[in-house]
Amino acid sequence: MLGTARRFMSTRVLKIAQGIEKNRVNSLGYETRKNLLNEINAANADPSVKAIVIAGSDHSSAFSAGADITEFNASGEFQRPSLHDLIETLEAVEKPTVAAIKGVALGGGLELALACKYRVADPRARVGLPEVHLGIIPGAGGTQRLPRVSSVKFALDTITSGRMIKAKEALDNNVLDGVAPDGQSVEDFASSFALSAADNSPQDLADRNLSTRTVSGDASGNDAMCDAAKEKLPQPHMGGEAVHGAVDAIKASYEPGKSFEECIETEMSIFMDLLANSAQGRARRHAFFAERVATGLARGAPKPSSPLPNKVGVIGAGTMGAGIATCFLRAGYDVTLVDVNAEGLVRGEKIVKANLSQDVKRGRATQERADKNLSMMTPSTTLTSLSGVDLVVEAVFENMDLKKKIFKELDGIVGEHTILCTNTSTLDIDEIGGVVKDSSRTMGMHFFSPANVMKLVENVQSKHTSDQTISDVTAHTKKIGKIGVLVGNCDGFVGNRMVAPYTGEAAFCVEEGAGVGDVDAAIVDLGCAIGPFTMGDIAGNDIGYLIRQEKGWADGGAPAGLRYTDIPDNIVKDLGRIGQKAGKGWYDYDPEIGKGRVPMHSEEVEKWLEAQRGEGVLFEDKDLVERSLFPLVNEGFKILEEGICARPEHIDIIYIYGYGWPVWRGGPMYWADKEVGLEHVLKTTERYYEKYGGSDWWQPSQLLVDLVKEGKSVYKWADDKSKNQSKL
Ligand SMILES: C[C@H](O)CC(=O)SCCNC(=O)CCNC(=O)[C@H](O)C(C)(C)COP(=O)(O)OP(=O)(O)OC[C@H]1O[C@@H](n2cnc3c(N)ncnc32)[C@H](O)[C@@H]1OP(=O)(O)O
């Protein structure tokens, strides 16, 4: 449907994607471009129209989220009119043109606005060029017009970070020409702005066309600035292809003797090259959509309660409980923090206070806001204080009996609508939730540590959990700004279950002769934030040892036939190297260096390993990667096969947000499916299974076997399966 053209005196307001309700963010897909182009031409040709305002549609809170990412394909072909056609037409209009920005103007949305002669915005609006997050650069003039209206420095900062810029900052840097006063609609403000601009001389208006402008500031320092920016950015092969491309495009904007058209051509060729050839870009775009799939509600799921209630109880005021309480307070919830131990409660309150002050120090909150959030916390030493809450997150230590006792007690205290969640990472939530009268309102919310920092929450559905509980917990997770991924109940849920074979196999590599640092380096070279041994030191090597003791495997108890290495047990038992918290683990740590968190090679560990295994064999990096990560991926296939999570995207997002997997490799399932190839994963897994029979993690998943046989991608498998699915 054509966008509507509303008359406002002699200003015409053209609304992007008006009437195309399915386009929730006014992205600039083919239909939208075609309609807007027609409307611009019509308004331009109409002598009664003195000025044109471009605004967002009535159905969306956004101005525009930019190009329609679903239209991106390797050929780089876009159905005409392209965004370039639209922008050229808009820029050539001789009448005053004003972008009226509300919500967000991102990517192509901001580029469209930059082609207007003026830009004004609602005070709460945000603008930005986030294309690098999608593995491309702004491709519709953004790298050329932004440095011209603001400065090379500002363009470098905002385009390479892809960050959102608040209206005030955009105004201060000449990206905007005005901000509507509070209480006035941005469209009305833009219309008045446009009418007064209509009094300007034709020359003044023509001068607004950015192509005629020179880059502001002292151009002589620009090269040095661009080179310095490149130094700080990730290397192209480590996820930095797009940001380096962006700097190259910005460099073109001030090249002496280069016409504006030539600059645009340079931008276009870098954009097209990245779009067509960058595997990093394809992975990043996969991650963009995967995040929305993994955090959204399943088709047919009930709507979350509205309004979403906001009284929360957090039980356990340790670091985890206090971190969880911080998250809810930040989002404006009313939080009762309970710890039966009065001293523990005071400690917990202090942690919450420190977390909120940290937000102020880092510029994430004002002091006023942090004070207000803190005032919403009620500390208590009794569970009865939770009688009026709508949601409880229990975060006491990992003990089944204790958790069941708490849930039973809560049953007699809280209201009938209250949702009860446990933050366990290891215990069976069917069993915990099973003790209350209505266990359909029980669920797991597995926060990652530190909870006030880490974005990921695994929302764990038990066999009792109702669809309404899932919808409400999903909404709460979103409201507190977390990435909540729905998973099923099993040992380790998704993330930790996949980590077990990964760290387990890494230990075997070390037993065979690989260096601890070599294994970690191979994983870090792949782009992951840390390797398995650094991860062990952070989590605490004693935790794994305790779990293996509970299973009866440690200290010589491993059943016959089970492939078992006691190196991870002995490093705790013999050397007391329990990890970062003790200043020694697989690595040494110096409290004076990086707050005691920088892993350094340990002579002691090396000698100790040599004494046990002799010289051992040498490993290629590729082998270390495959030995560590293929068991992880194989476990991922088993998780999908068992229905523990609905789609491979869920696993990808869990790993990107919870385990430092590089977004430019799209997640472990994407890496296996699209980069490595499932056939190679299967063949290697089969080979190691034959060699190392006796550990479950090399036994190939049946799903993997079937997919290779059918030559089918795991994403296609999930599409086919999801057709008749309700929850997981
Ligand atoms: C040539 C140009 O230079 C190239 C470009 O412009 S590339 C595009 C640059 N723009 C971006 O990267 C912005 C991407 N979008 C966003 O950051 C966020 O969606 C947003 C801030 C606009 C809105 O966030 P939020 O309100 O949380 O809604 P969100 O769930 O993310 O998006 C709503 C829906 O719009 C879709 N969507 C968002 N931006 C889109 C886009 N640019 N193209 C296509 N679909 C888009 C989402 O996939 C989602 O679809 P779904 O409902 O089917 O899951």
mmCIF file of C-alpha atoms in Angstrom, residues 64-338:
data_model
loop_
_atom_site.group_PDB
_atom_site.id
_atom_site.type_symbol
_atom_site.label_atom_id
_atom_site.label_comp_id
_atom_site.label_asym_id
_atom_site.label_seq_id
_atom_site.Cartn_x
_atom_site.Cartn_y
_atom_site.Cartn_z
ATOM 1 C CA SER A 64 13.649 3.612 10.147
ATOM 2 C CA ALA A 65 15.922 0.656 11.021
ATOM 3 C CA GLY A 66 17.653 1.014 7.654
ATOM 4 C CA ALA A 67 17.981 -1.335 4.708
ATOM 5 C CA ASP A 68 15.900 -4.499 4.847
ATOM 6 C CA ILE A 69 18.505 -7.036 5.922
ATOM 7 C CA THR A 70 16.422 -9.932 4.601
ATOM 8 C CA GLU A 71 17.072 -8.604 1.084
ATOM 9 C CA PHE A 72 20.846 -9.018 1.427
ATOM 10 C CA ASN A 73 22.233 -11.712 -0.785
ATOM 11 C CA ALA A 74 25.643 -12.674 -2.061
ATOM 12 C CA SER A 75 25.048 -11.163 -5.507
ATOM 13 C CA GLY A 76 24.602 -7.715 -3.949
ATOM 14 C CA GLU A 77 21.681 -7.137 -6.336
ATOM 15 C CA PHE A 78 18.799 -5.019 -5.037
ATOM 16 C CA GLN A 79 15.527 -4.626 -6.851
ATOM 17 C CA ARG A 80 15.275 -1.071 -8.179
ATOM 18 C CA PRO A 81 14.611 1.541 -7.041
ATOM 19 C CA SER A 82 17.593 0.913 -4.818
ATOM 20 C CA LEU A 83 18.355 2.871 -1.687
ATOM 21 C CA HIS A 84 20.830 4.829 -3.800
ATOM 22 C CA ASP A 85 18.089 5.717 -6.303
ATOM 23 C CA LEU A 86 15.881 6.898 -3.463
ATOM 24 C CA ILE A 87 18.607 8.905 -1.793
ATOM 25 C CA GLU A 88 19.759 10.559 -5.024
ATOM 26 C CA THR A 89 16.188 11.566 -5.807
ATOM 27 C CA LEU A 90 15.664 12.978 -2.329
ATOM 28 C CA GLU A 91 18.930 14.888 -2.356
ATOM 29 C CA ALA A 92 18.114 16.443 -5.725
ATOM 30 C CA VAL A 93 14.820 17.948 -4.465
ATOM 31 C CA GLU A 94 15.221 21.709 -4.498
ATOM 32 C CA LYS A 95 12.528 22.363 -1.892
ATOM 33 C CA PRO A 96 13.409 22.168 1.788
ATOM 34 C CA THR A 97 13.427 18.533 2.920
ATOM 35 C CA VAL A 98 13.422 17.714 6.637
ATOM 36 C CA ALA A 99 13.792 14.329 8.306
ATOM 37 C CA ALA A 100 11.573 14.120 11.419
ATOM 38 C CA ILE A 101 13.277 11.440 13.495
ATOM 39 C CA LYS A 102 11.498 9.668 16.317
ATOM 40 C CA GLY A 103 12.646 6.362 17.882
ATOM 41 C CA VAL A 104 15.643 5.230 15.877
ATOM 42 C CA ALA A 105 17.182 6.190 12.545
ATOM 43 C CA LEU A 106 19.742 3.485 11.889
ATOM 44 C CA GLY A 107 21.899 2.494 8.933
ATOM 45 C CA GLY A 108 20.067 3.289 5.702
ATOM 46 C CA GLY A 109 17.469 5.122 7.843
ATOM 47 C CA LEU A 110 20.062 7.654 8.948
ATOM 48 C CA GLU A 111 21.537 7.707 5.440
ATOM 49 C CA LEU A 112 18.111 8.645 4.110
ATOM 50 C CA ALA A 113 17.884 11.406 6.712
ATOM 51 C CA LEU A 114 21.394 12.596 5.775
ATOM 52 C CA ALA A 115 20.152 13.111 2.224
ATOM 53 C CA CYS A 116 17.534 15.572 3.515
ATOM 54 C CA LYS A 117 18.580 19.192 3.738
ATOM 55 C CA TYR A 118 17.733 19.269 7.464
ATOM 56 C CA ARG A 119 17.281 16.732 10.246
ATOM 57 C CA VAL A 120 15.364 17.230 13.461
ATOM 58 C CA ALA A 121 14.529 14.700 16.133
ATOM 59 C CA ASP A 122 12.496 13.864 19.165
ATOM 60 C CA PRO A 123 14.646 14.362 22.297
ATOM 61 C CA ARG A 124 14.517 10.620 23.017
ATOM 62 C CA ALA A 125 15.496 9.594 19.477
ATOM 63 C CA ARG A 126 18.737 7.791 18.711
ATOM 64 C CA VAL A 127 20.609 7.603 15.450
ATOM 65 C CA GLY A 128 23.535 5.521 14.264
ATOM 66 C CA LEU A 129 25.283 3.580 11.549
ATOM 67 C CA PRO A 130 25.477 0.050 13.010
ATOM 68 C CA GLU A 131 26.290 -1.720 9.727
ATOM 69 C CA VAL A 132 29.641 -3.075 10.970
ATOM 70 C CA HIS A 133 27.712 -5.298 13.378
ATOM 71 C CA LEU A 134 26.262 -6.934 10.285
ATOM 72 C CA GLY A 135 29.700 -7.325 8.716
ATOM 73 C CA ILE A 136 29.226 -4.541 6.144
ATOM 74 C CA ILE A 137 29.763 -0.787 6.025
ATOM 75 C CA PRO A 138 27.172 1.936 5.496
ATOM 76 C CA GLY A 139 26.525 1.575 1.783
ATOM 77 C CA ALA A 140 24.167 4.432 0.980
ATOM 78 C CA GLY A 141 26.443 7.388 1.539
ATOM 79 C CA GLY A 142 26.841 7.178 5.324
ATOM 80 C CA THR A 143 30.644 6.984 5.287
ATOM 81 C CA GLN A 144 30.735 10.058 3.050
ATOM 82 C CA ARG A 145 27.972 12.288 4.360
ATOM 83 C CA LEU A 146 28.551 11.736 8.086
ATOM 84 C CA PRO A 147 32.183 12.977 8.105
ATOM 85 C CA ARG A 148 31.047 15.924 5.990
ATOM 86 C CA VAL A 149 28.245 17.036 8.312
ATOM 87 C CA SER A 150 30.140 16.251 11.519
ATOM 88 C CA SER A 151 33.833 15.407 11.379
ATOM 89 C CA VAL A 152 36.146 12.564 10.400
ATOM 90 C CA LYS A 153 36.803 11.965 14.110
ATOM 91 C CA PHE A 154 33.107 11.633 14.934
ATOM 92 C CA ALA A 155 32.447 9.455 11.882
ATOM 93 C CA LEU A 156 35.355 7.156 12.755
ATOM 94 C CA ASP A 157 34.151 6.713 16.300
ATOM 95 C CA THR A 158 30.496 6.143 15.519
ATOM 96 C CA ILE A 159 30.807 4.088 12.329
ATOM 97 C CA THR A 160 33.483 1.705 13.628
ATOM 98 C CA SER A 161 31.673 1.209 16.940
ATOM 99 C CA GLY A 162 28.232 1.119 15.318
ATOM 100 C CA ARG A 163 26.934 2.689 18.509
ATOM 101 C CA MET A 164 23.618 4.457 18.982
ATOM 102 C CA ILE A 165 23.944 8.220 19.343
ATOM 103 C CA LYS A 166 21.508 10.111 21.551
ATOM 104 C CA ALA A 167 19.730 13.149 20.080
ATOM 105 C CA LYS A 168 21.702 15.638 22.190
ATOM 106 C CA GLU A 169 25.069 14.221 21.058
ATOM 107 C CA ALA A 170 23.870 14.116 17.449
ATOM 108 C CA LEU A 171 22.844 17.767 17.719
ATOM 109 C CA ASP A 172 26.200 18.751 19.257
ATOM 110 C CA ASN A 173 27.971 17.082 16.332
ATOM 111 C CA ASN A 174 25.839 18.674 13.595
ATOM 112 C CA VAL A 175 24.170 15.418 12.632
ATOM 113 C CA LEU A 176 20.908 17.061 13.683
ATOM 114 C CA ASP A 177 19.806 20.628 13.096
ATOM 115 C CA GLY A 178 17.247 20.724 15.860
ATOM 116 C CA VAL A 179 15.574 18.789 18.652
ATOM 117 C CA ALA A 180 11.853 19.152 19.243
ATOM 118 C CA PRO A 181 10.914 20.627 22.598
ATOM 119 C CA ASP A 182 9.435 18.130 25.061
ATOM 120 C CA GLY A 183 5.724 17.854 24.487
ATOM 121 C CA GLN A 184 5.751 18.846 20.786
ATOM 122 C CA SER A 185 5.493 16.108 18.185
ATOM 123 C CA VAL A 186 8.592 15.849 16.048
ATOM 124 C CA GLU A 187 6.465 15.948 12.909
ATOM 125 C CA ASP A 188 4.919 19.292 13.894
ATOM 126 C CA PHE A 189 8.333 20.616 14.855
ATOM 127 C CA ALA A 190 9.779 19.430 11.524
ATOM 128 C CA SER A 191 6.903 20.978 9.600
ATOM 129 C CA SER A 192 7.466 24.406 11.155
ATOM 130 C CA PHE A 193 11.192 23.982 10.586
ATOM 131 C CA ALA A 194 10.546 23.153 6.937
ATOM 132 C CA LEU A 195 8.281 26.143 6.431
ATOM 133 C CA SER A 196 10.804 28.594 7.805
ATOM 134 C CA ALA A 197 13.481 26.952 5.649
ATOM 135 C CA ALA A 198 11.218 27.587 2.643
ATOM 136 C CA ASP A 199 11.992 31.293 3.111
ATOM 137 C CA ASN A 200 15.713 30.626 2.538
ATOM 138 C CA SER A 201 17.202 31.539 -0.794
ATOM 139 C CA PRO A 202 17.553 28.788 -3.419
ATOM 140 C CA GLN A 203 21.334 29.123 -3.034
ATOM 141 C CA ASP A 204 21.135 28.580 0.734
ATOM 142 C CA LEU A 205 19.100 25.474 0.123
ATOM 143 C CA ALA A 206 21.439 24.187 -2.550
ATOM 144 C CA ASP A 207 24.331 24.706 -0.134
ATOM 145 C CA ARG A 208 22.688 22.306 2.252
ATOM 146 C CA ASN A 209 23.412 19.557 -0.233
ATOM 147 C CA LEU A 210 26.248 17.746 1.379
ATOM 148 C CA SER A 211 27.975 16.793 -1.813
ATOM 149 C CA THR A 212 29.052 20.409 -2.189
ATOM 150 C CA ARG A 213 30.663 20.521 1.239
ATOM 151 C CA THR A 214 34.217 19.976 2.170
ATOM 152 C CA VAL A 215 35.206 17.922 5.159
ATOM 153 C CA SER A 216 35.271 20.082 8.246
ATOM 154 C CA GLY A 217 38.283 20.401 10.511
ATOM 155 C CA ASP A 218 41.981 20.215 9.764
ATOM 156 C CA ALA A 219 42.266 17.548 7.082
ATOM 157 C CA SER A 220 46.009 17.128 7.635
ATOM 158 C CA GLY A 221 45.503 15.072 10.810
ATOM 159 C CA ASN A 222 42.918 12.770 9.257
ATOM 160 C CA ASP A 223 45.307 10.108 7.988
ATOM 161 C CA ALA A 224 46.989 9.812 11.359
ATOM 162 C CA MET A 225 43.562 9.553 13.010
ATOM 163 C CA CYS A 226 42.436 6.818 10.631
ATOM 164 C CA ASP A 227 45.672 4.872 11.030
ATOM 165 C CA ALA A 228 45.455 5.123 14.810
ATOM 166 C CA ALA A 229 41.848 3.892 14.673
ATOM 167 C CA LYS A 230 42.934 0.866 12.628
ATOM 168 C CA GLU A 231 45.628 0.012 15.179
ATOM 169 C CA LYS A 232 43.000 -0.266 17.895
ATOM 170 C CA LEU A 233 40.466 -2.246 15.892
ATOM 171 C CA PRO A 234 40.385 -6.043 15.718
ATOM 172 C CA GLN A 235 42.527 -7.377 12.887
ATOM 173 C CA PRO A 236 40.603 -8.118 9.685
ATOM 174 C CA HIS A 237 41.014 -11.895 10.118
ATOM 175 C CA MET A 238 39.797 -11.668 13.727
ATOM 176 C CA GLY A 239 36.380 -10.231 13.003
ATOM 177 C CA GLY A 240 37.600 -6.833 11.823
ATOM 178 C CA GLU A 241 36.932 -7.013 8.071
ATOM 179 C CA ALA A 242 33.997 -4.586 8.208
ATOM 180 C CA VAL A 243 35.556 -2.042 10.570
ATOM 181 C CA HIS A 244 38.721 -1.863 8.490
ATOM 182 C CA GLY A 245 36.559 -1.450 5.384
ATOM 183 C CA ALA A 246 34.714 1.372 7.133
ATOM 184 C CA VAL A 247 37.945 3.238 7.889
ATOM 185 C CA ASP A 248 39.052 2.843 4.260
ATOM 186 C CA ALA A 249 35.736 4.299 3.104
ATOM 187 C CA ILE A 250 35.983 7.223 5.533
ATOM 188 C CA LYS A 251 39.520 7.879 4.253
ATOM 189 C CA ALA A 252 38.073 8.357 0.779
ATOM 190 C CA SER A 253 35.854 11.171 2.118
ATOM 191 C CA TYR A 254 38.775 13.587 2.482
ATOM 192 C CA GLU A 255 41.047 12.391 -0.312
ATOM 193 C CA PRO A 256 42.205 15.498 -2.206
ATOM 194 C CA GLY A 257 40.808 15.886 -5.681
ATOM 195 C CA LYS A 258 38.215 13.171 -5.305
ATOM 196 C CA SER A 259 34.680 14.148 -6.315
ATOM 197 C CA PHE A 260 31.723 13.266 -4.121
ATOM 198 C CA GLU A 261 30.542 10.779 -6.757
ATOM 199 C CA GLU A 262 33.947 9.062 -6.771
ATOM 200 C CA CYS A 263 33.829 8.868 -2.975
ATOM 201 C CA ILE A 264 30.398 7.238 -3.143
ATOM 202 C CA GLU A 265 31.763 4.747 -5.663
ATOM 203 C CA THR A 266 34.601 3.821 -3.303
ATOM 204 C CA GLU A 267 32.102 3.272 -0.498
ATOM 205 C CA MET A 268 29.912 1.201 -2.792
ATOM 206 C CA SER A 269 32.711 -1.069 -3.917
ATOM 207 C CA ILE A 270 33.807 -1.781 -0.314
ATOM 208 C CA PHE A 271 30.177 -2.384 0.702
ATOM 209 C CA MET A 272 29.556 -4.752 -2.225
ATOM 210 C CA ASP A 273 32.777 -6.644 -1.662
ATOM 211 C CA LEU A 274 31.918 -7.251 2.003
ATOM 212 C CA LEU A 275 28.324 -8.160 1.192
ATOM 213 C CA ALA A 276 29.336 -10.688 -1.436
ATOM 214 C CA ASN A 277 32.522 -12.128 -0.001
ATOM 215 C CA SER A 278 32.745 -11.753 3.750
ATOM 216 C CA ALA A 279 32.045 -14.968 5.650
ATOM 217 C CA GLN A 280 32.274 -12.856 8.810
ATOM 218 C CA GLY A 281 29.422 -10.722 7.526
ATOM 219 C CA ARG A 282 27.237 -13.740 6.740
ATOM 220 C CA ALA A 283 27.906 -15.068 10.245
ATOM 221 C CA ARG A 284 27.094 -11.720 11.849
ATOM 222 C CA ARG A 285 23.827 -11.434 9.941
ATOM 223 C CA HIS A 286 22.998 -14.981 10.975
ATOM 224 C CA ALA A 287 23.634 -13.957 14.602
ATOM 225 C CA PHE A 288 21.355 -10.917 14.226
ATOM 226 C CA PHE A 289 18.378 -13.041 13.206
ATOM 227 C CA ALA A 290 19.378 -15.951 15.494
ATOM 228 C CA GLU A 291 19.141 -13.623 18.487
ATOM 229 C CA ARG A 292 15.588 -12.689 17.582
ATOM 230 C CA VAL A 293 14.620 -16.321 16.980
ATOM 231 C CA ALA A 294 16.216 -17.559 20.204
ATOM 232 C CA THR A 295 14.808 -14.861 22.469
ATOM 233 C CA GLY A 296 11.331 -14.643 20.973
ATOM 234 C CA LEU A 297 8.248 -16.604 21.907
ATOM 235 C CA ALA A 298 7.346 -19.708 19.927
ATOM 236 C CA ARG A 299 4.533 -19.506 17.435
ATOM 237 C CA GLY A 300 1.175 -19.879 19.197
ATOM 238 C CA ALA A 301 2.588 -19.084 22.642
ATOM 239 C CA PRO A 302 0.245 -17.118 24.921
ATOM 240 C CA LYS A 303 0.847 -13.397 25.263
ATOM 241 C CA PRO A 304 2.790 -12.360 28.381
ATOM 242 C CA SER A 305 0.672 -10.933 31.208
ATOM 243 C CA SER A 306 -0.043 -7.282 30.629
ATOM 244 C CA PRO A 307 0.938 -5.162 32.392
ATOM 245 C CA LEU A 308 3.836 -7.322 33.477
ATOM 246 C CA PRO A 309 3.824 -7.325 37.295
ATOM 247 C CA ASN A 310 6.891 -5.792 38.901
ATOM 248 C CA LYS A 311 7.316 -7.103 42.437
ATOM 249 C CA VAL A 312 10.188 -9.554 42.655
ATOM 250 C CA GLY A 313 11.731 -11.546 45.468
ATOM 251 C CA VAL A 314 15.327 -12.761 45.276
ATOM 252 C CA ILE A 315 16.349 -15.395 47.808
ATOM 253 C CA GLY A 316 20.026 -15.655 48.714
ATOM 254 C CA ALA A 317 22.138 -12.511 49.030
ATOM 255 C CA GLY A 318 25.444 -13.994 47.848
ATOM 256 C CA THR A 319 27.257 -12.596 44.814
ATOM 257 C CA MET A 320 24.810 -14.320 42.463
ATOM 258 C CA GLY A 321 21.632 -13.306 44.327
ATOM 259 C CA ALA A 322 22.846 -9.724 44.736
ATOM 260 C CA GLY A 323 23.746 -9.618 41.037
ATOM 261 C CA ILE A 324 20.268 -10.844 40.091
ATOM 262 C CA ALA A 325 18.651 -8.314 42.440
ATOM 263 C CA THR A 326 20.735 -5.584 40.752
ATOM 264 C CA CYS A 327 19.356 -6.544 37.331
ATOM 265 C CA PHE A 328 15.737 -6.271 38.472
ATOM 266 C CA LEU A 329 16.362 -3.007 40.351
ATOM 267 C CA ARG A 330 17.973 -1.445 37.281
ATOM 268 C CA ALA A 331 14.844 -2.242 35.287
ATOM 269 C CA GLY A 332 12.658 -0.468 37.852
ATOM 270 C CA TYR A 333 11.332 -3.539 39.700
ATOM 271 C CA ASP A 334 10.395 -3.502 43.365
ATOM 272 C CA VAL A 335 12.835 -6.054 44.842
ATOM 273 C CA THR A 336 12.721 -7.861 48.186
ATOM 274 C CA LEU A 337 16.133 -9.404 48.839
ATOM 275 C CA VAL A 338 15.953 -12.236 51.369
#
